Amino acid sequence: MTIQEITQKIKELRAANEQLRNTAEAEKRALNAEEIDKINANISEITKLHEERAMQVEELRGVKAEKPQNTLVRALKNAIENGKRSVSFGMDAHETRAIDFSVAANSGGAGGIVPTESLDILEPLRNRMLLGQAGATYLTGLTGDVKIPLYSGSKAFWADENAAAQSGAGAFTNVALTPKRLAAQISVSRRALVQAPAGLEAMLQNDLVNAIADALESTILGNGAGSDNTPKGIFNGAAAVDLTFENVVSLEEGADAVNALTDNAQYLMSTSAWAKAKTTTKSESVVAGFILEPGNTMNGYPAKRSNNVKGIAFGDWSELVIGQWGDIVLDLDYQATTDSVVITINSMWDAAIRREGAIQAKTITA
């Protein structure tokens, strides 16, 4: 294929992934296993097309092109061979699918120049995260603090025929997002990088995605108070209740009270609450059946579970905004005694609910 044909094919594959996601959203459900497999297959094909296009570009520049190894492995291997210590994953604010891999030069010499690599990682991250499946809003490629404006709404008042109208102006407030560092480490044998065995690419990518997703989601769906270094968990300060059908419906009532109840609302719950909901009846005489209904719904709304959830929460999860700043950077540290490379992941995130009360959360008593 020509460079233009490759570019077009990449666009088609990304459009196909977007269509799969849009279909699931329109049907108010999470991606099923078949759709996720298709998306991941398209991602793999996109990666190969990026490599093929890079080869053709190098040939046009008069550079001898060789069959590239897997993208992430090649970027890490180039960094090690050239004595570099960082690999950055750039996220363009206007491109939420493709992630660029580039080796950051720290010597200023021409020998440190390495071609930019490209690999989709944000999409697997979203698919891995329960919040991504539930429809959380992602803001990527941020550069400064973010303030999401909110308006309380104007009011109207009845008045006498000639009386002065009362002011019904609402108030503007904002929800602030500030970058907070999320770091983790993984280790890989230098020999594995040199020999690049089959499956190493997928293993490393999965480790990266899991390290970020688990830490990020467990914090957002946790009960931490939040600080300058950590996002606040949605269960912070949440009241503890028994898992009854009445208490489940009260979460819907709370979201409805702030006009945030939509057809896209979903329940997210802990695995222990999930198990309890499967065996707890709605009521003895008035409403038949168990709280967790056939088809994994509760009171007609979709329900999902994860060990990262600290209780049970309900709402339209697009009200939850997850912000990501700058690049996801990998710092490399060669350990001579074990002949391995320790990869430290550094990234910047924050999360907040746009409208107070839009997501209702409770912990469950034992």
Short mmCIF file of C-alpha atoms in Angstrom, two decimals:
data_model
loop_
_atom_site.label_atom_id
_atom_site.label_comp_id
_atom_site.label_asym_id
_atom_site.label_seq_id
_atom_site.Cartn_x
_atom_site.Cartn_y
_atom_site.Cartn_z
CA MET A 1 0.00 0.00 0.00
CA THR A 2 1.05 3.59 -0.55
CA ILE A 3 1.48 6.03 2.32
CA GLN A 4 -1.86 7.62 1.40
CA GLU A 5 -3.59 4.22 1.33
CA ILE A 6 -2.11 3.30 4.71
CA THR A 7 -3.28 6.60 6.19
CA GLN A 8 -6.78 6.01 4.83
CA LYS A 9 -6.84 2.46 6.21
CA ILE A 10 -5.85 3.73 9.66
CA LYS A 11 -8.71 6.24 9.50
CA GLU A 12 -11.14 3.47 8.53
CA LEU A 13 -10.03 1.23 11.39
CA ARG A 14 -10.39 4.05 13.90
CA ALA A 15 -13.82 4.88 12.48
CA ALA A 16 -14.80 1.21 12.88
CA ASN A 17 -13.76 1.31 16.53
CA GLU A 18 -15.68 4.53 17.03
CA GLN A 19 -18.76 2.94 15.47
CA LEU A 20 -18.55 -0.04 17.81
CA ARG A 21 -18.36 2.31 20.77
CA ASN A 22 -21.19 4.50 19.53
CA THR A 23 -23.42 1.46 18.97
CA ALA A 24 -22.87 0.28 22.54
CA GLU A 25 -23.55 3.78 23.88
CA ALA A 26 -26.72 4.11 21.79
CA GLU A 27 -27.94 0.79 23.18
CA LYS A 28 -27.02 1.94 26.70
CA ARG A 29 -24.71 -0.99 27.41
CA ALA A 30 -21.05 -1.80 27.86
CA LEU A 31 -18.93 -3.21 25.07
CA ASN A 32 -19.32 -6.98 24.89
CA ALA A 33 -16.41 -9.42 24.65
CA GLU A 34 -16.71 -9.76 20.87
CA GLU A 35 -16.65 -5.99 20.37
CA ILE A 36 -13.65 -5.57 22.66
CA ASP A 37 -11.80 -8.31 20.75
CA LYS A 38 -12.61 -6.54 17.48
CA ILE A 39 -11.41 -3.19 18.83
CA ASN A 40 -8.16 -4.73 20.07
CA ALA A 41 -7.66 -6.46 16.71
CA ASN A 42 -8.12 -3.12 14.94
CA ILE A 43 -5.65 -1.52 17.34
CA SER A 44 -3.11 -4.24 16.51
CA GLU A 45 -3.64 -3.64 12.79
CA ILE A 46 -3.29 0.12 13.25
CA THR A 47 0.05 -0.44 15.00
CA LYS A 48 1.32 -2.54 12.09
CA LEU A 49 0.16 0.08 9.59
CA HIS A 50 1.99 2.79 11.53
CA GLU A 51 5.15 0.73 11.30
CA GLU A 52 4.71 0.14 7.58
CA ARG A 53 4.11 3.83 6.98
CA ALA A 54 7.21 4.72 9.02
CA MET A 55 9.28 2.37 6.86
CA GLN A 56 8.04 3.98 3.68
CA VAL A 57 8.75 7.46 5.03
CA GLU A 58 12.29 6.41 5.91
CA GLU A 59 12.79 5.02 2.40
CA LEU A 60 11.60 8.30 0.87
CA ARG A 61 14.17 10.09 3.02
CA GLY A 62 16.90 7.83 1.71
CA VAL A 63 17.25 5.92 4.97
CA LYS A 64 17.65 2.16 4.74
CA ALA A 65 14.42 0.73 6.07
CA GLU A 66 14.35 -2.48 8.04
CA LYS A 67 11.37 -4.42 9.26
CA PRO A 68 10.60 -2.77 12.62
CA GLN A 69 10.06 -4.75 15.78
CA ASN A 70 6.97 -4.23 17.86
CA THR A 71 6.46 -0.56 18.59
CA LEU A 72 6.87 -0.40 22.37
CA VAL A 73 9.71 -2.92 22.41
CA ARG A 74 11.55 -1.01 19.69
CA ALA A 75 11.16 2.31 21.52
CA LEU A 76 12.51 0.82 24.76
CA LYS A 77 15.34 -0.99 22.97
CA ASN A 78 16.36 2.18 21.11
CA ALA A 79 16.37 4.09 24.38
CA ILE A 80 18.66 1.55 26.01
CA GLU A 81 21.02 1.28 23.02
CA ASN A 82 21.34 5.06 22.76
CA GLY A 83 21.85 5.57 26.47
CA LYS A 84 18.59 7.44 26.95
CA ARG A 85 16.58 7.31 30.14
CA SER A 86 13.05 8.37 29.12
CA VAL A 87 10.34 7.27 26.75
CA SER A 88 7.31 9.58 26.59
CA PHE A 89 3.79 8.73 25.48
CA GLY A 90 2.38 11.97 24.05
CA MET A 91 -1.39 12.48 24.10
CA ASP A 92 -2.74 15.06 21.67
CA ALA A 93 -5.74 16.86 23.12
CA HIS A 94 -7.56 16.46 19.81
CA GLU A 95 -6.62 12.81 19.26
CA THR A 96 -7.88 10.47 21.91
CA ARG A 97 -6.92 7.23 20.16
CA ALA A 98 -3.30 7.42 19.03
CA ILE A 99 -0.42 7.68 21.45
CA ASP A 100 3.04 8.70 20.26
CA PHE A 101 6.13 7.01 21.63
CA SER A 102 9.26 9.17 21.45
CA VAL A 103 12.66 8.79 23.06
CA ALA A 104 13.63 11.97 24.85
CA ALA A 105 17.22 13.02 24.12
CA ASN A 106 19.22 14.13 27.14
CA SER A 107 22.61 14.76 25.54
CA GLY A 108 21.76 17.06 22.64
CA GLY A 109 23.79 14.92 20.24
CA ALA A 110 22.56 13.82 16.83
CA GLY A 111 22.97 10.19 17.85
CA GLY A 112 20.09 10.60 20.26
CA ILE A 113 17.50 11.24 17.53
CA VAL A 114 15.06 8.34 17.30
CA PRO A 115 11.94 8.24 15.08
CA THR A 116 8.66 8.84 16.89
CA GLU A 117 6.67 5.65 17.37
CA SER A 118 2.89 5.35 17.58
CA LEU A 119 0.67 2.93 19.47
CA ASP A 120 -2.90 3.02 20.70
CA ILE A 121 -2.94 2.76 24.49
CA LEU A 122 -5.69 5.11 25.67
CA GLU A 123 -8.37 2.96 24.07
CA PRO A 124 -7.28 -0.23 25.89
CA LEU A 125 -7.04 1.88 29.07
CA ARG A 126 -10.66 3.01 28.70
CA ASN A 127 -11.85 -0.51 27.89
CA ARG A 128 -9.97 -1.85 30.91
CA MET A 129 -11.48 0.70 33.28
CA LEU A 130 -14.97 0.18 34.61
CA LEU A 131 -15.40 3.96 34.54
CA GLY A 132 -14.57 4.03 30.84
CA GLN A 133 -17.20 1.38 30.16
CA ALA A 134 -19.71 3.33 32.24
CA GLY A 135 -19.18 6.47 30.13
CA ALA A 136 -16.92 8.71 32.23
CA THR A 137 -15.75 11.86 30.44
CA TYR A 138 -12.02 11.91 29.59
CA LEU A 139 -10.10 15.15 29.02
CA THR A 140 -6.62 14.34 27.68
CA GLY A 141 -3.60 16.37 26.65
CA LEU A 142 -4.24 19.05 29.29
CA THR A 143 -1.54 21.64 29.96
CA GLY A 144 -2.78 23.75 32.88
CA ASP A 145 -5.26 23.65 35.72
CA VAL A 146 -8.81 23.12 34.47
CA LYS A 147 -11.93 24.82 35.79
CA ILE A 148 -15.23 23.40 34.60
CA PRO A 149 -17.84 26.19 34.82
CA LEU A 150 -21.23 25.49 36.37
CA TYR A 151 -24.31 27.71 36.38
CA SER A 152 -26.95 27.26 39.05
CA GLY A 153 -29.71 28.35 36.66
CA SER A 154 -31.95 31.41 36.43
CA LYS A 155 -35.19 31.72 38.36
CA ALA A 156 -38.51 33.38 37.58
CA PHE A 157 -40.95 34.88 40.10
CA TRP A 158 -44.61 35.82 40.05
CA ALA A 159 -45.18 39.54 40.62
CA ASP A 160 -47.95 42.14 40.86
CA GLU A 161 -48.92 43.86 37.63
CA ASN A 162 -46.79 46.96 38.19
CA ALA A 163 -44.26 45.63 40.67
CA ALA A 164 -40.55 45.52 39.90
CA ALA A 165 -39.30 42.13 38.78
CA GLN A 166 -37.06 40.26 41.19
CA SER A 167 -33.60 39.30 40.08
CA GLY A 168 -33.47 35.65 39.14
CA ALA A 169 -29.83 35.56 38.13
CA GLY A 170 -28.05 32.31 38.96
CA ALA A 171 -24.54 31.92 40.31
CA PHE A 172 -21.47 30.72 38.43
CA THR A 173 -19.18 28.28 40.17
CA ASN A 174 -16.55 25.88 38.92
CA VAL A 175 -15.09 22.44 39.54
CA ALA A 176 -11.30 22.48 39.48
CA LEU A 177 -8.97 19.78 38.17
CA THR A 178 -5.25 19.97 38.96
CA PRO A 179 -2.53 17.52 37.87
CA LYS A 180 -1.59 14.87 40.40
CA ARG A 181 1.27 12.44 39.83
CA LEU A 182 0.51 8.75 39.42
CA ALA A 183 3.58 6.50 39.35
CA ALA A 184 4.24 2.76 39.19
CA GLN A 185 7.07 0.38 38.29
CA ILE A 186 7.39 -2.70 36.12
CA SER A 187 10.53 -4.70 35.37
CA VAL A 188 11.57 -6.55 32.20
CA SER A 189 14.64 -8.58 31.33
CA ARG A 190 17.09 -6.78 29.03
CA ARG A 191 17.56 -10.08 27.21
CA ALA A 192 13.82 -10.19 26.54
CA LEU A 193 14.01 -6.72 25.01
CA VAL A 194 16.99 -7.69 22.85
CA GLN A 195 15.40 -10.90 21.61
CA ALA A 196 11.84 -9.47 21.56
CA PRO A 197 9.96 -12.79 21.95
CA ALA A 198 6.40 -13.09 20.71
CA GLY A 199 3.90 -11.73 23.18
CA LEU A 200 6.31 -9.34 24.90
CA GLU A 201 4.60 -6.31 23.34
CA ALA A 202 1.18 -7.35 24.59
CA MET A 203 2.56 -8.21 28.03
CA LEU A 204 4.24 -4.83 28.46
CA GLN A 205 1.23 -2.91 27.19
CA ASN A 206 -1.09 -4.85 29.49
CA ASP A 207 1.19 -4.15 32.44
CA LEU A 208 1.22 -0.44 31.60
CA VAL A 209 -2.54 -0.27 31.14
CA ASN A 210 -3.24 -2.29 34.29
CA ALA A 211 -0.82 -0.28 36.42
CA ILE A 212 -2.44 3.00 35.41
CA ALA A 213 -6.03 1.78 35.33
CA ASP A 214 -6.02 -0.04 38.66
CA ALA A 215 -4.36 2.78 40.59
CA LEU A 216 -6.50 5.47 38.98
CA GLU A 217 -9.81 3.67 39.27
CA SER A 218 -9.29 2.36 42.80
CA THR A 219 -8.61 5.94 43.92
CA ILE A 220 -11.59 7.50 42.12
CA LEU A 221 -13.94 4.72 43.28
CA GLY A 222 -12.41 4.71 46.74
CA ASN A 223 -13.07 6.60 49.96
CA GLY A 224 -9.95 8.74 50.21
CA ALA A 225 -10.32 12.36 51.32
CA GLY A 226 -8.14 13.65 48.49
CA SER A 227 -5.15 15.97 48.78
CA ASP A 228 -2.76 18.02 46.69
CA ASN A 229 -1.31 14.70 45.48
CA THR A 230 -4.36 12.44 45.26
CA PRO A 231 -7.87 12.77 43.77
CA LYS A 232 -10.79 12.55 46.15
CA GLY A 233 -12.71 9.26 46.16
CA ILE A 234 -16.42 9.38 45.42
CA PHE A 235 -17.15 7.33 48.56
CA ASN A 236 -15.42 9.78 50.87
CA GLY A 237 -17.96 10.70 53.56
CA ALA A 238 -20.58 8.32 52.10
CA ALA A 239 -23.10 6.97 54.60
CA ALA A 240 -23.26 3.25 55.31
CA VAL A 241 -26.60 1.57 54.57
CA ASP A 242 -28.03 -1.92 54.42
CA LEU A 243 -28.38 -3.34 50.94
CA THR A 244 -32.15 -3.16 50.52
CA PHE A 245 -34.25 -2.40 47.48
CA GLU A 246 -35.50 0.77 49.14
CA ASN A 247 -31.95 2.02 49.67
CA VAL A 248 -31.05 1.16 46.07
CA VAL A 249 -33.97 3.20 44.75
CA SER A 250 -33.07 6.07 47.09
CA LEU A 251 -29.85 6.53 45.09
CA GLU A 252 -31.96 7.16 42.00
CA GLU A 253 -34.08 9.59 43.99
CA GLY A 254 -30.97 11.50 45.05
CA ALA A 255 -29.74 11.89 41.47
CA ASP A 256 -33.22 12.90 40.34
CA ALA A 257 -33.41 15.57 43.05
CA VAL A 258 -30.58 17.51 41.32
CA ASN A 259 -32.04 16.86 37.85
CA ALA A 260 -29.18 14.48 36.99
CA LEU A 261 -31.20 11.30 36.40
CA THR A 262 -30.85 10.26 32.73
CA ASP A 263 -31.43 7.14 30.66
CA ASN A 264 -27.63 6.66 30.64
CA ALA A 265 -27.43 6.21 34.42
CA GLN A 266 -25.84 3.04 35.75
CA TYR A 267 -25.04 1.29 39.01
CA LEU A 268 -21.41 0.51 39.90
CA MET A 269 -20.85 -1.69 42.91
CA SER A 270 -18.31 -3.77 44.80
CA THR A 271 -18.12 -7.50 44.21
CA SER A 272 -19.35 -8.13 47.75
CA ALA A 273 -22.39 -5.89 47.21
CA TRP A 274 -22.96 -7.63 43.87
CA ALA A 275 -23.03 -11.04 45.53
CA LYS A 276 -25.37 -9.76 48.22
CA ALA A 277 -27.69 -8.21 45.62
CA LYS A 278 -27.96 -11.58 43.86
CA THR A 279 -29.31 -13.24 46.99
CA THR A 280 -31.33 -10.42 48.57
CA THR A 281 -35.02 -10.17 47.67
CA LYS A 282 -36.58 -6.82 46.88
CA SER A 283 -39.30 -7.33 49.48
CA GLU A 284 -41.22 -10.15 51.04
CA SER A 285 -44.61 -9.31 49.59
CA VAL A 286 -44.76 -6.09 47.56
CA VAL A 287 -42.07 -6.55 44.89
CA ALA A 288 -40.93 -9.97 43.73
CA GLY A 289 -37.45 -11.01 42.68
CA PHE A 290 -33.88 -10.26 43.75
CA ILE A 291 -32.28 -6.81 43.82
CA LEU A 292 -29.88 -7.79 41.04
CA GLU A 293 -32.21 -8.58 38.16
CA PRO A 294 -31.71 -10.89 35.16
CA GLY A 295 -29.50 -9.23 32.57
CA ASN A 296 -27.42 -7.53 35.29
CA THR A 297 -29.77 -4.64 35.95
CA MET A 298 -31.15 -3.06 39.11
CA ASN A 299 -34.55 -1.41 38.94
CA GLY A 300 -34.12 -1.41 35.16
CA TYR A 301 -30.72 0.34 35.10
CA PRO A 302 -27.48 -1.44 34.03
CA ALA A 303 -25.26 -2.65 36.87
CA LYS A 304 -21.53 -3.40 36.85
CA ARG A 305 -19.11 -4.61 39.50
CA SER A 306 -15.41 -4.27 40.36
CA ASN A 307 -13.16 -4.88 43.33
CA ASN A 308 -12.12 -1.23 43.01
CA VAL A 309 -15.58 0.00 44.06
CA LYS A 310 -15.95 0.63 47.80
CA GLY A 311 -19.73 0.33 47.95
CA ILE A 312 -22.58 1.08 45.56
CA ALA A 313 -22.91 4.21 43.41
CA PHE A 314 -25.46 5.37 40.87
CA GLY A 315 -25.69 8.11 38.29
CA ASP A 316 -24.91 9.26 34.77
CA TRP A 317 -21.16 8.66 34.76
CA SER A 318 -20.50 11.26 32.08
CA GLU A 319 -20.80 13.66 35.03
CA LEU A 320 -17.48 12.25 36.26
CA VAL A 321 -14.59 14.02 34.50
CA ILE A 322 -11.15 12.39 34.38
CA GLY A 323 -8.35 14.72 33.33
CA GLN A 324 -4.89 13.71 32.04
CA TRP A 325 -1.97 16.11 31.62
CA GLY A 326 1.07 16.06 29.36
CA ASP A 327 2.79 12.79 28.55
CA ILE A 328 2.84 9.42 30.19
CA VAL A 329 6.60 9.08 30.73
CA LEU A 330 8.59 5.91 31.22
CA ASP A 331 11.93 6.33 32.98
CA LEU A 332 14.39 3.49 32.42
CA ASP A 333 16.88 2.22 35.00
CA TYR A 334 19.21 -0.62 34.05
CA GLN A 335 19.96 -3.02 36.91
CA ALA A 336 23.31 -4.66 36.12
CA THR A 337 23.09 -7.23 38.91
CA THR A 338 19.91 -8.73 37.47
CA ASP A 339 20.45 -7.64 33.84
CA SER A 340 16.98 -6.13 33.81
CA VAL A 341 15.39 -2.80 33.04
CA VAL A 342 13.17 -1.21 35.69
CA ILE A 343 10.53 0.94 34.03
CA THR A 344 8.99 3.67 36.17
CA ILE A 345 5.70 5.06 34.89
CA ASN A 346 4.93 8.71 35.60
CA SER A 347 1.64 10.33 34.62
CA MET A 348 -0.60 13.18 35.76
CA TRP A 349 -4.33 12.77 36.49
CA ASP A 350 -7.25 14.19 38.42
CA ALA A 351 -10.97 13.51 38.61
CA ALA A 352 -14.07 15.27 39.85
CA ILE A 353 -17.86 15.13 39.59
CA ARG A 354 -19.20 18.13 37.69
CA ARG A 355 -22.48 18.57 39.55
CA GLU A 356 -22.79 17.88 43.24
CA GLY A 357 -25.18 14.99 43.82
CA ALA A 358 -25.10 13.76 40.22
CA ILE A 359 -23.36 10.60 41.40
CA GLN A 360 -24.93 9.11 44.51
CA ALA A 361 -22.69 6.82 46.57
CA LYS A 362 -23.21 4.70 49.70
CA THR A 363 -21.11 2.10 51.47
CA ILE A 364 -22.76 -1.19 52.40
CA THR A 365 -22.96 -2.49 55.97
CA ALA A 366 -21.74 -6.02 56.54
#
